[in-house]
CSV table of C-alpha atoms in Angstrom, one decimal:
chain,number,residue,atom,x,y,z
A,9,MET,CA,-43.0,-8.4,11.0
A,10,SER,CA,-43.3,-6.7,14.4
A,11,SER,CA,-40.9,-4.0,15.6
A,12,ASP,CA,-39.4,-6.4,18.1
A,13,SER,CA,-38.8,-9.0,15.4
A,14,VAL,CA,-37.2,-6.4,13.2
A,15,ILE,CA,-34.8,-5.3,16.0
A,16,THR,CA,-34.0,-9.0,16.7
A,17,HIS,CA,-33.2,-9.6,13.0
A,18,VAL,CA,-31.1,-6.4,12.7
A,19,VAL,CA,-29.0,-7.3,15.8
A,20,ALA,CA,-28.5,-10.9,14.6
A,21,ALA,CA,-27.5,-9.6,11.1
A,22,LEU,CA,-25.0,-7.1,12.6
A,23,ALA,CA,-23.4,-9.9,14.6
A,24,VAL,CA,-23.0,-12.2,11.6
A,25,VAL,CA,-21.8,-9.4,9.3
A,26,VAL,CA,-19.2,-8.0,11.8
A,27,ALA,CA,-17.9,-11.5,12.7
A,28,SER,CA,-17.7,-12.6,9.0
A,29,SER,CA,-16.0,-9.4,8.0
A,30,TYR,CA,-13.4,-9.6,10.8
A,31,ALA,CA,-12.7,-13.3,10.2
A,32,LEU,CA,-12.3,-13.1,6.4
A,33,GLY,CA,-10.4,-9.7,6.7
A,34,ALA,CA,-7.9,-11.3,9.0
A,35,LEU,CA,-7.6,-14.3,6.8
A,36,ALA,CA,-6.9,-12.1,3.8
A,37,ARG,CA,-4.2,-10.3,5.7
A,38,ARG,CA,-2.6,-13.6,6.6
A,39,LEU,CA,-2.6,-14.5,2.9
A,40,GLY,CA,-0.8,-11.3,2.1
A,41,GLN,CA,-3.9,-9.4,0.8
A,42,PRO,CA,-5.4,-6.2,2.1
A,43,PRO,CA,-8.3,-6.8,4.5
A,44,VAL,CA,-10.8,-5.2,2.0
A,45,VAL,CA,-10.5,-8.3,-0.2
A,46,GLY,CA,-11.7,-10.6,2.5
A,47,GLN,CA,-14.3,-8.2,3.8
A,48,LEU,CA,-15.9,-7.8,0.4
A,49,PHE,CA,-15.8,-11.5,-0.2
A,50,ALA,CA,-17.6,-11.9,3.2
A,51,GLY,CA,-20.3,-9.6,1.8
A,52,ILE,CA,-20.6,-11.6,-1.4
A,53,ALA,CA,-20.7,-14.9,0.6
A,54,LEU,CA,-23.6,-13.5,2.7
A,55,GLY,CA,-25.5,-12.5,-0.4
A,56,PRO,CA,-27.9,-14.5,-2.6
A,57,SER,CA,-25.0,-15.8,-4.8
A,58,LEU,CA,-23.6,-18.1,-2.0
A,59,LEU,CA,-25.7,-18.0,1.1
A,60,GLY,CA,-28.8,-18.1,-1.1
A,61,LEU,CA,-27.7,-21.5,-2.4
A,62,LEU,CA,-28.0,-23.1,1.1
A,63,PRO,CA,-31.2,-25.1,1.8
A,64,GLY,CA,-33.8,-23.7,4.1
A,65,ASN,CA,-33.9,-20.2,2.8
A,66,ALA,CA,-30.9,-19.2,4.9
A,67,TYR,CA,-30.5,-15.9,3.1
A,68,GLU,CA,-34.1,-14.8,3.5
A,69,THR,CA,-34.1,-16.0,7.1
A,70,LEU,CA,-30.9,-14.0,8.1
A,71,PHE,CA,-31.6,-10.9,5.9
A,72,PRO,CA,-35.4,-10.6,5.5
A,73,ALA,CA,-36.6,-7.8,3.2
A,74,GLU,CA,-37.9,-5.8,6.1
A,75,ILE,CA,-34.4,-5.1,7.5
A,76,GLN,CA,-32.7,-4.3,4.2
A,77,PRO,CA,-33.5,-0.6,4.4
A,78,ILE,CA,-32.0,-0.5,7.9
A,79,LEU,CA,-28.8,-2.2,6.8
A,80,THR,CA,-28.5,0.1,3.9
A,81,ALA,CA,-28.9,3.1,6.2
A,82,LEU,CA,-26.2,1.9,8.5
A,83,ALA,CA,-23.9,1.4,5.4
A,84,GLN,CA,-24.6,5.0,4.3
A,85,VAL,CA,-23.8,6.3,7.8
A,86,ALA,CA,-20.5,4.4,7.7
A,87,LEU,CA,-19.7,6.0,4.3
A,88,ILE,CA,-20.5,9.4,5.7
A,89,PHE,CA,-17.9,9.0,8.5
A,90,PHE,CA,-15.4,7.4,6.2
A,91,LEU,CA,-15.6,10.1,3.5
A,92,PHE,CA,-15.6,12.9,6.1
A,93,ALA,CA,-12.2,11.5,7.4
A,94,VAL,CA,-10.9,11.2,3.8
A,95,GLY,CA,-11.8,14.8,3.1
A,96,TYR,CA,-10.4,16.0,6.4
A,97,GLU,CA,-7.0,14.4,5.6
A,98,LEU,CA,-7.0,15.5,1.9
A,99,ASP,CA,-4.1,18.0,1.2
A,100,LEU,CA,-3.6,18.9,-2.4
A,101,GLY,CA,-0.9,21.4,-1.4
A,102,MET,CA,1.5,18.5,-1.4
A,103,VAL,CA,1.8,18.5,-5.2
A,104,ARG,CA,2.8,22.2,-5.6
A,105,GLY,CA,6.1,22.3,-7.4
A,106,GLN,CA,6.4,18.5,-7.5
A,107,ARG,CA,6.7,17.6,-11.2
A,108,ALA,CA,7.0,13.8,-10.6
A,109,VAL,CA,3.8,13.5,-8.6
A,110,THR,CA,1.9,15.9,-10.9
A,111,THR,CA,2.9,13.9,-14.0
A,112,VAL,CA,2.0,10.6,-12.5
A,113,SER,CA,-1.3,12.0,-11.1
A,114,VAL,CA,-2.4,13.5,-14.4
A,115,SER,CA,-1.4,10.4,-16.4
A,116,GLY,CA,-2.9,8.0,-13.9
A,117,PHE,CA,-6.2,9.9,-14.1
A,118,VAL,CA,-6.5,10.7,-17.8
A,119,LEU,CA,-5.3,7.5,-19.5
A,120,PRO,CA,-7.6,5.2,-17.5
A,121,MET,CA,-10.5,7.5,-18.2
A,122,LEU,CA,-9.8,7.4,-21.9
A,123,LEU,CA,-9.5,3.6,-21.9
A,124,GLY,CA,-12.8,3.3,-19.9
A,125,ALA,CA,-14.6,5.5,-22.4
A,126,GLY,CA,-12.9,3.8,-25.3
A,127,ILE,CA,-14.0,0.3,-24.5
A,128,VAL,CA,-17.6,1.5,-24.2
A,129,LEU,CA,-17.3,3.1,-27.7
A,130,LEU,CA,-15.7,0.0,-29.1
A,131,LEU,CA,-18.2,-2.4,-27.6
A,132,PRO,CA,-21.5,-0.6,-27.2
A,133,GLY,CA,-23.5,-3.8,-27.8
A,134,PRO,CA,-21.9,-6.0,-25.1
A,135,PHE,CA,-22.1,-3.1,-22.5
A,136,ALA,CA,-25.7,-2.5,-23.3
A,137,ALA,CA,-26.5,-6.2,-23.0
A,138,ALA,CA,-24.6,-6.5,-19.6
A,139,ASN,CA,-26.2,-3.3,-18.4
A,140,GLY,CA,-29.8,-4.3,-18.9
A,141,ASP,CA,-30.2,-2.5,-22.3
A,142,ARG,CA,-29.6,0.8,-20.7
A,143,PRO,CA,-28.3,3.4,-23.2
A,144,THR,CA,-24.6,3.8,-23.6
A,145,ASP,CA,-25.0,7.6,-23.6
A,146,LEU,CA,-22.7,10.3,-22.4
A,147,THR,CA,-23.6,9.8,-18.7
A,148,PHE,CA,-22.7,6.1,-18.9
A,149,LEU,CA,-19.5,6.9,-20.9
A,150,LEU,CA,-18.2,9.3,-18.3
A,151,TYR,CA,-19.2,7.0,-15.5
A,152,MET,CA,-17.2,4.1,-16.9
A,153,ALA,CA,-14.3,6.4,-17.4
A,154,ILE,CA,-14.4,7.4,-13.7
A,155,ALA,CA,-14.9,3.7,-12.7
A,156,LEU,CA,-11.6,2.8,-14.3
A,157,SER,CA,-9.7,5.8,-13.1
A,158,ILE,CA,-10.2,5.3,-9.3
A,159,THR,CA,-7.4,4.4,-7.0
A,160,ALA,CA,-8.3,3.4,-3.4
A,161,VAL,CA,-6.2,5.6,-1.2
A,162,PRO,CA,-7.1,3.9,2.1
A,163,VAL,CA,-6.4,0.4,0.7
A,164,LEU,CA,-3.2,1.6,-0.9
A,165,ALA,CA,-2.1,3.0,2.4
A,166,SER,CA,-2.6,-0.4,4.0
A,167,ILE,CA,-0.8,-2.2,1.2
A,168,ILE,CA,2.2,0.2,1.4
A,169,LYS,CA,2.6,-0.4,5.1
A,170,ASP,CA,2.1,-4.2,4.9
A,171,GLN,CA,4.5,-4.5,2.0
A,172,GLY,CA,7.2,-2.5,3.7
A,173,LEU,CA,7.1,0.4,1.2
A,174,ALA,CA,6.4,3.1,3.8
A,175,GLY,CA,9.1,5.8,3.4
A,176,THR,CA,10.3,4.5,0.0
A,177,ARG,CA,10.2,6.7,-3.1
A,178,PRO,CA,7.7,4.5,-5.0
A,179,GLY,CA,5.4,4.3,-2.0
A,180,THR,CA,5.6,8.0,-1.4
A,181,ILE,CA,4.9,9.0,-5.1
A,182,ALA,CA,2.1,6.4,-5.5
A,183,MET,CA,0.4,7.6,-2.3
A,184,ALA,CA,0.5,11.3,-3.1
A,185,SER,CA,-0.6,10.6,-6.7
A,186,ALA,CA,-3.5,8.4,-5.6
A,187,GLY,CA,-4.8,11.2,-3.4
A,188,VAL,CA,-4.7,13.7,-6.3
A,189,ILE,CA,-6.4,11.2,-8.6
A,190,ASP,CA,-9.3,10.6,-6.2
A,191,ALA,CA,-9.6,14.3,-5.6
A,192,LEU,CA,-10.0,14.8,-9.3
A,193,SER,CA,-12.4,11.9,-9.7
A,194,TRP,CA,-15.1,13.0,-7.1
A,195,PRO,CA,-16.0,16.3,-8.8
A,196,VAL,CA,-16.2,14.6,-12.2
A,197,LEU,CA,-18.5,11.9,-10.7
A,198,ALA,CA,-20.6,14.7,-9.2
A,199,VAL,CA,-21.0,16.4,-12.6
A,200,VAL,CA,-22.0,13.1,-14.1
A,201,LEU,CA,-24.7,12.5,-11.5
A,202,VAL,CA,-25.9,16.0,-10.7
A,203,GLY,CA,-28.6,16.0,-13.5
A,204,GLY,CA,-29.7,12.4,-13.0
A,205,VAL,CA,-29.4,9.6,-15.5
A,206,HIS,CA,-31.4,11.3,-18.2
A,207,GLY,CA,-31.9,14.8,-16.7
A,208,ALA,CA,-32.9,17.6,-19.0
A,209,ALA,CA,-30.5,20.4,-19.6
A,210,ARG,CA,-32.5,22.9,-17.6
A,211,GLU,CA,-32.8,20.5,-14.6
A,212,TRP,CA,-29.0,19.9,-14.8
A,213,ALA,CA,-28.3,23.6,-14.9
A,214,VAL,CA,-30.5,24.3,-11.9
A,215,LYS,CA,-29.0,21.6,-9.8
A,216,ALA,CA,-25.5,22.5,-10.8
A,217,ALA,CA,-26.1,26.1,-9.8
A,218,LEU,CA,-27.6,25.0,-6.4
A,219,LEU,CA,-24.6,22.8,-5.9
A,220,VAL,CA,-22.1,25.6,-6.6
A,221,LEU,CA,-24.1,27.9,-4.2
A,222,TYR,CA,-23.9,25.2,-1.5
A,223,VAL,CA,-20.2,24.8,-1.9
A,224,LEU,CA,-19.7,28.5,-1.5
A,225,VAL,CA,-21.9,28.5,1.6
A,226,MET,CA,-19.8,25.7,3.1
A,227,LEU,CA,-16.5,27.4,2.3
A,228,PHE,CA,-17.3,31.0,3.3
A,229,ALA,CA,-20.0,30.6,6.0
A,230,VAL,CA,-19.7,27.2,7.6
A,231,ARG,CA,-15.9,26.9,7.6
A,232,PRO,CA,-15.3,30.3,9.4
A,233,LEU,CA,-18.0,29.3,12.0
A,234,MET,CA,-16.3,25.9,12.5
A,235,ALA,CA,-12.9,27.6,12.8
A,236,ARG,CA,-14.2,30.0,15.5
A,237,TRP,CA,-15.9,27.2,17.4
A,238,ILE,CA,-13.0,24.7,17.3
A,239,GLY,CA,-10.4,27.4,17.8
A,240,ARG,CA,-11.8,28.7,21.1
A,241,PRO,CA,-9.3,28.3,23.9
A,242,GLY,CA,-10.0,25.4,26.2
A,243,THR,CA,-12.7,23.8,24.0
A,244,PRO,CA,-12.5,20.1,24.9
A,245,VAL,CA,-12.6,17.5,22.1
A,246,SER,CA,-15.8,16.1,23.6
A,247,ARG,CA,-17.6,19.3,22.3
A,248,GLN,CA,-15.8,19.3,19.0
A,249,VAL,CA,-16.7,15.8,17.8
A,250,PRO,CA,-20.5,16.2,18.1
A,251,VAL,CA,-20.3,19.4,16.1
A,252,ALA,CA,-18.2,17.8,13.4
A,253,VAL,CA,-20.6,14.8,13.2
A,254,THR,CA,-23.5,17.2,12.9
A,255,VAL,CA,-21.8,19.1,10.0
A,256,ALA,CA,-20.9,15.9,8.2
A,257,LEU,CA,-24.5,14.5,8.5
A,258,ALA,CA,-26.1,17.7,7.6
A,259,SER,CA,-23.8,18.2,4.6
A,260,ALA,CA,-24.5,14.7,3.4
A,261,TRP,CA,-28.3,15.3,3.7
A,262,ALA,CA,-27.9,18.5,1.7
A,263,THR,CA,-26.1,17.0,-1.3
A,264,ASN,CA,-28.5,14.0,-1.3
A,265,ALA,CA,-31.4,16.5,-1.5
A,266,LEU,CA,-29.7,18.1,-4.5
A,267,GLY,CA,-29.8,14.8,-6.3
A,268,LEU,CA,-26.3,13.7,-5.4
A,269,HIS,CA,-25.1,10.9,-3.1
A,270,VAL,CA,-24.5,11.5,0.6
A,271,ILE,CA,-20.8,10.8,0.1
A,272,PHE,CA,-20.3,14.2,-1.7
A,273,GLY,CA,-21.6,16.1,1.3
A,274,ALA,CA,-19.5,14.1,3.7
A,275,LEU,CA,-16.4,14.6,1.6
A,276,LEU,CA,-17.0,18.4,1.3
A,277,ALA,CA,-17.6,18.6,5.1
A,278,GLY,CA,-14.2,17.0,5.7
A,279,VAL,CA,-12.5,19.3,3.2
A,280,ILE,CA,-13.8,22.5,4.9
A,281,MET,CA,-13.1,21.3,8.4
A,282,PRO,CA,-10.5,23.6,10.0
A,283,ARG,CA,-7.1,22.1,10.7
A,284,ARG,CA,-4.4,22.7,13.2
A,285,PRO,CA,-2.1,25.7,12.8
A,286,ASP,CA,0.6,23.6,11.1
A,287,GLY,CA,-2.0,22.5,8.4
A,288,THR,CA,-2.4,18.9,9.6
A,289,PRO,CA,-5.7,17.3,10.8
A,290,ASP,CA,-6.4,17.2,14.5
A,291,GLY,CA,-6.0,13.5,15.5
A,292,ARG,CA,-8.2,14.0,18.5
A,293,LEU,CA,-11.1,15.0,16.3
A,294,LEU,CA,-10.3,12.6,13.5
A,295,ARG,CA,-9.8,9.4,15.5
A,296,PRO,CA,-13.3,9.0,16.9
A,297,LEU,CA,-14.9,9.4,13.4
A,298,GLN,CA,-12.4,6.9,12.0
A,299,ASP,CA,-13.2,4.4,14.7
A,300,THR,CA,-16.9,4.8,14.4
A,301,GLY,CA,-16.8,4.5,10.6
A,302,GLY,CA,-14.5,1.5,10.9
A,303,LEU,CA,-17.0,-0.3,13.2
A,304,LEU,CA,-19.8,0.3,10.7
A,305,LEU,CA,-18.0,-0.4,7.4
A,306,PRO,CA,-18.7,-4.1,7.5
A,307,MET,CA,-22.3,-3.2,6.8
A,308,PHE,CA,-21.2,-1.4,3.7
A,309,PHE,CA,-19.2,-4.4,2.5
A,310,ALA,CA,-22.2,-6.6,3.3
A,311,VAL,CA,-24.7,-4.4,1.4
A,312,SER,CA,-22.2,-4.2,-1.5
A,313,GLY,CA,-21.7,-7.9,-1.6
A,314,MET,CA,-25.4,-8.7,-1.4
A,315,ALA,CA,-26.0,-6.7,-4.5
A,316,VAL,CA,-23.6,-9.0,-6.5
A,317,VAL,CA,-25.5,-11.7,-8.3
A,318,LEU,CA,-23.1,-14.0,-10.1
A,319,ASP,CA,-25.4,-16.8,-11.2
A,320,GLY,CA,-27.0,-14.7,-13.9
A,321,LEU,CA,-23.7,-14.0,-15.8
A,322,SER,CA,-23.4,-15.4,-19.3
A,323,SER,CA,-20.3,-16.4,-21.3
A,324,SER,CA,-20.5,-13.0,-23.1
A,325,ASP,CA,-20.5,-11.3,-19.7
A,326,LEU,CA,-17.3,-13.1,-18.8
A,327,LEU,CA,-15.6,-12.0,-22.0
A,328,LEU,CA,-16.6,-8.5,-21.3
A,329,LEU,CA,-15.2,-8.9,-17.8
A,330,ALA,CA,-11.9,-9.9,-19.3
A,331,VAL,CA,-11.9,-6.7,-21.4
A,332,ILE,CA,-12.7,-4.5,-18.4
A,333,ILE,CA,-10.0,-6.1,-16.3
A,334,ALA,CA,-7.4,-5.7,-19.1
A,335,ALA,CA,-8.4,-2.1,-19.7
A,336,ALA,CA,-8.3,-1.4,-15.9
A,337,VAL,CA,-4.8,-2.9,-15.5
A,338,VAL,CA,-3.3,-1.5,-18.6
A,339,GLY,CA,-4.7,2.0,-17.9
A,340,LYS,CA,-3.3,2.2,-14.4
A,341,VAL,CA,0.0,0.2,-14.7
A,342,ALA,CA,1.0,1.7,-18.1
A,343,SER,CA,0.1,5.3,-17.1
A,344,GLY,CA,1.8,5.2,-13.8
A,345,SER,CA,4.9,3.4,-15.0
A,346,LEU,CA,5.4,5.5,-18.1
A,347,ALA,CA,4.8,8.8,-16.3
A,348,ALA,CA,7.3,7.8,-13.5
A,349,ARG,CA,9.8,6.6,-16.1
A,350,ALA,CA,9.5,10.0,-17.9
A,351,GLY,CA,10.5,11.5,-14.6
A,352,ARG,CA,13.7,9.5,-14.9
A,353,LEU,CA,12.9,6.9,-12.2
A,354,PRO,CA,14.3,3.4,-12.7
A,355,TRP,CA,12.1,1.0,-14.6
A,356,ARG,CA,11.6,-1.3,-11.6
A,357,GLU,CA,10.4,1.6,-9.4
A,358,SER,CA,8.3,3.0,-12.2
A,359,LEU,CA,6.5,-0.4,-12.6
A,360,LEU,CA,6.0,-0.6,-8.9
A,361,ILE,CA,4.3,2.8,-8.9
A,362,GLY,CA,2.0,1.7,-11.7
A,363,VAL,CA,1.1,-1.5,-9.8
A,364,LEU,CA,0.3,0.5,-6.7
A,365,LEU,CA,-2.0,2.8,-8.6
A,366,ASN,CA,-3.9,-0.2,-9.8
A,367,THR,CA,-5.3,-0.8,-6.3
A,368,ARG,CA,-9.0,0.0,-6.2
A,369,GLY,CA,-10.8,-1.7,-3.3
A,370,LEU,CA,-13.0,0.3,-1.1
A,371,THR,CA,-13.1,3.6,-3.1
A,372,GLU,CA,-14.1,1.7,-6.2
A,373,LEU,CA,-16.9,0.0,-4.3
A,374,ILE,CA,-18.2,3.4,-3.2
A,375,VAL,CA,-18.3,4.6,-6.8
A,376,LEU,CA,-20.0,1.4,-8.0
A,377,ASN,CA,-22.7,1.7,-5.3
A,378,VAL,CA,-23.3,5.3,-6.3
A,379,GLY,CA,-23.8,4.2,-9.9
A,380,LEU,CA,-26.0,1.3,-9.0
A,381,GLN,CA,-28.3,3.5,-6.8
A,382,ALA,CA,-28.5,6.2,-9.4
A,383,GLY,CA,-29.5,3.7,-12.1
A,384,VAL,CA,-26.4,4.4,-14.3
A,385,ILE,CA,-25.4,0.7,-14.1
A,386,GLY,CA,-27.5,-2.4,-13.6
A,387,PRO,CA,-26.9,-5.5,-11.4
A,388,ARG,CA,-25.1,-7.5,-14.0
A,389,LEU,CA,-22.6,-4.8,-14.9
A,390,TYR,CA,-22.2,-4.0,-11.2
A,391,ALA,CA,-21.2,-7.6,-10.5
A,392,LEU,CA,-18.6,-7.5,-13.3
A,393,LEU,CA,-17.1,-4.2,-12.0
A,394,VAL,CA,-17.0,-5.5,-8.4
A,395,VAL,CA,-15.1,-8.6,-9.6
A,396,MET,CA,-12.7,-6.2,-11.5
A,397,ALA,CA,-12.1,-4.3,-8.3
A,398,LEU,CA,-11.4,-7.5,-6.4
A,399,VAL,CA,-9.0,-8.9,-9.0
A,400,THR,CA,-7.0,-5.7,-9.4
A,401,THR,CA,-6.7,-5.2,-5.7
A,402,ALA,CA,-5.8,-8.8,-5.0
A,403,ALA,CA,-3.1,-8.7,-7.7
A,404,ALA,CA,-1.3,-5.8,-6.1
A,405,GLY,CA,0.4,-7.9,-3.3
A,406,PRO,CA,2.0,-10.6,-5.5
A,407,LEU,CA,3.1,-8.1,-8.2
A,408,ILE,CA,4.6,-5.8,-5.5
A,409,ARG,CA,6.6,-8.7,-4.0
A,410,LEU,CA,7.8,-9.5,-7.5
A,411,LEU,CA,9.0,-6.0,-8.2
A,412,ARG,CA,10.0,-4.7,-4.8
A,413,HIS,CA,13.6,-4.0,-4.0
A,414,PRO,CA,15.4,-2.0,-1.3
A,415,SER,CA,15.0,1.7,-1.6
A,416,ASP,CA,16.5,4.6,0.3
A,417,PRO,CA,14.2,5.2,3.3
A,418,LEU,CA,12.9,8.6,4.1
A,419,PRO,CA,14.0,10.4,7.3
A,420,ALA,CA,11.9,9.8,10.5
A,421,PRO,CA,8.6,11.7,10.6
A,422,ARG,CA,8.2,14.8,12.6
A,423,GLU,CA,6.1,14.5,15.7
A,424,GLY,CA,2.4,15.1,15.1
A,425,HIS,CA,2.7,15.0,11.3
A,426,ARG,CA,-0.1,13.1,9.5
A,427,ALA,CA,-0.3,12.4,5.9
A,428,GLY,CA,-2.8,14.1,3.6
A,429,GLY,CA,-4.6,12.5,0.8
A,430,GLY,CA,-7.1,10.4,2.7
A,431,GLY,CA,-5.0,7.9,4.5
A,432,THR,CA,-7.9,6.7,6.5
A,433,PRO,CA,-7.1,3.3,8.2
A,434,GLU,CA,-8.6,0.1,6.9
A,435,ILE,CA,-11.1,-1.5,9.2
A,436,TRP,CA,-9.8,-4.3,11.4
A,437,SER,CA,-6.2,-3.5,10.7
A,438,GLY,CA,-5.4,-1.6,13.8
A,439,PRO,CA,-5.5,2.0,14.8
A,440,GLU,CA,-2.7,3.0,12.5
A,441,THR,CA,-2.6,1.2,9.2
A,442,ALA,CA,-1.9,4.2,7.0
A,443,PRO,CA,1.9,4.8,6.4
A,444,ASP,CA,3.1,7.9,8.2
A,445,PRO,CA,5.9,8.9,5.9
A,446,ALA,CA,8.4,11.6,6.7
A,447,ALA,CA,7.8,15.2,6.6
A,448,GLU,CA,11.2,15.9,5.0
A,449,PRO,CA,11.5,15.7,1.2
A,450,VAL,CA,13.6,13.2,-0.7
A,451,PRO,CA,15.4,13.9,-3.9
A,452,ASP,CA,13.3,13.7,-7.1
A,453,PRO,CA,15.3,12.8,-10.1
A,454,SER,CA,12.8,14.4,-12.4
A,455,THR,CA,13.5,17.8,-10.9
A,456,GLY,CA,17.2,17.4,-10.5
A,457,GLY,CA,17.1,17.1,-6.8
A,458,GLY,CA,13.8,18.8,-6.0
A,459,PRO,CA,11.6,17.3,-3.2
A,460,VAL,CA,9.1,14.5,-3.6
A,461,PRO,CA,6.0,15.2,-1.5
A,462,HIS,CA,4.9,12.8,1.2
A,463,ALA,CA,1.4,11.3,1.1
């Protein structure tokens, strides 16, 4: 295929992917679902499982093998911008002294991990069969634990706004806890992957040491330089954005060279990016990166969906899928609900927090793609886990409507305040889909009137 033909196919594929993602994302929103559900289904529909069934080799014609690396590269760039924005908005200081959020966060992280590892230990044969006879070793065990512990903060932010929970106590606690859970999950995932699937202990130690050195360089060398550059009086945003993009791309390249995924470097670049004097992200710097990542994210959904092959699943795979979904739902809903109830919240609000934490969506897809590319999971198990992410995310809306009841709203937000914890807006849902809860605390019954942080 000539270079002109490759360009033509890439442009055509982009048009189809963006249009399909927009259409099905909008349809999902009209049906009361987060757009990510429709966007991922668009990716699956454009893959071999559905488009490949049409006569005339429609899938091979639209997405020939020659353009697959280009589409994958665009998807990775979208993830770099997206994770950079997530890291830039992340603020773990919101849990200091907040017992309710701390309890829900720890419970919502640990219990799902235990269930994820537990089902692998109980069913090693079915998991090995669904995973292409890959060994159910410690790497796989920890990976499945992380896969079931994830909560998608951006999707959760969209759901909280769409369901009218912005400013309520359940929405606030769930959003803050989800940010902490994901912040705990990324380092564990990095530890799992740093030595490769079957890396030797020496290789693992060398890469871990290099990773620690790289993090120290980013914190104590790059961050001060960025603060000096961005903090110069009169520096226009047009000069800040290219520097931030360069740091994000270079950091992603560095972690990829260390044997990790590009997402870890992008996330770290966002974390070390200097903020405004009041501790909030600079919206002038954040918005261009969010918008650019939002335009490219359909490629990630398309690449993720194309890797889902449903026609090769057997009846035993479907039974395993039911076990995975049950463990995922019980792990999140039970841990979040019981932890919130232990903080003396009403049962209805506690259950609502558990249901909100059960939202996975985009962040889960990122984790699954990392595992697939690293060889930790194979195509069949990947397909099962993608279906699990779709089911748990789609179930959030109906369950929330069943449980929701009026709650005391938070005071109006202060001007310029923006939530921490990765409230990056969902693609196609407008420039401000993440809830912007109040900066003032609300009473927390678990502390006898202490504040509940805002996500």
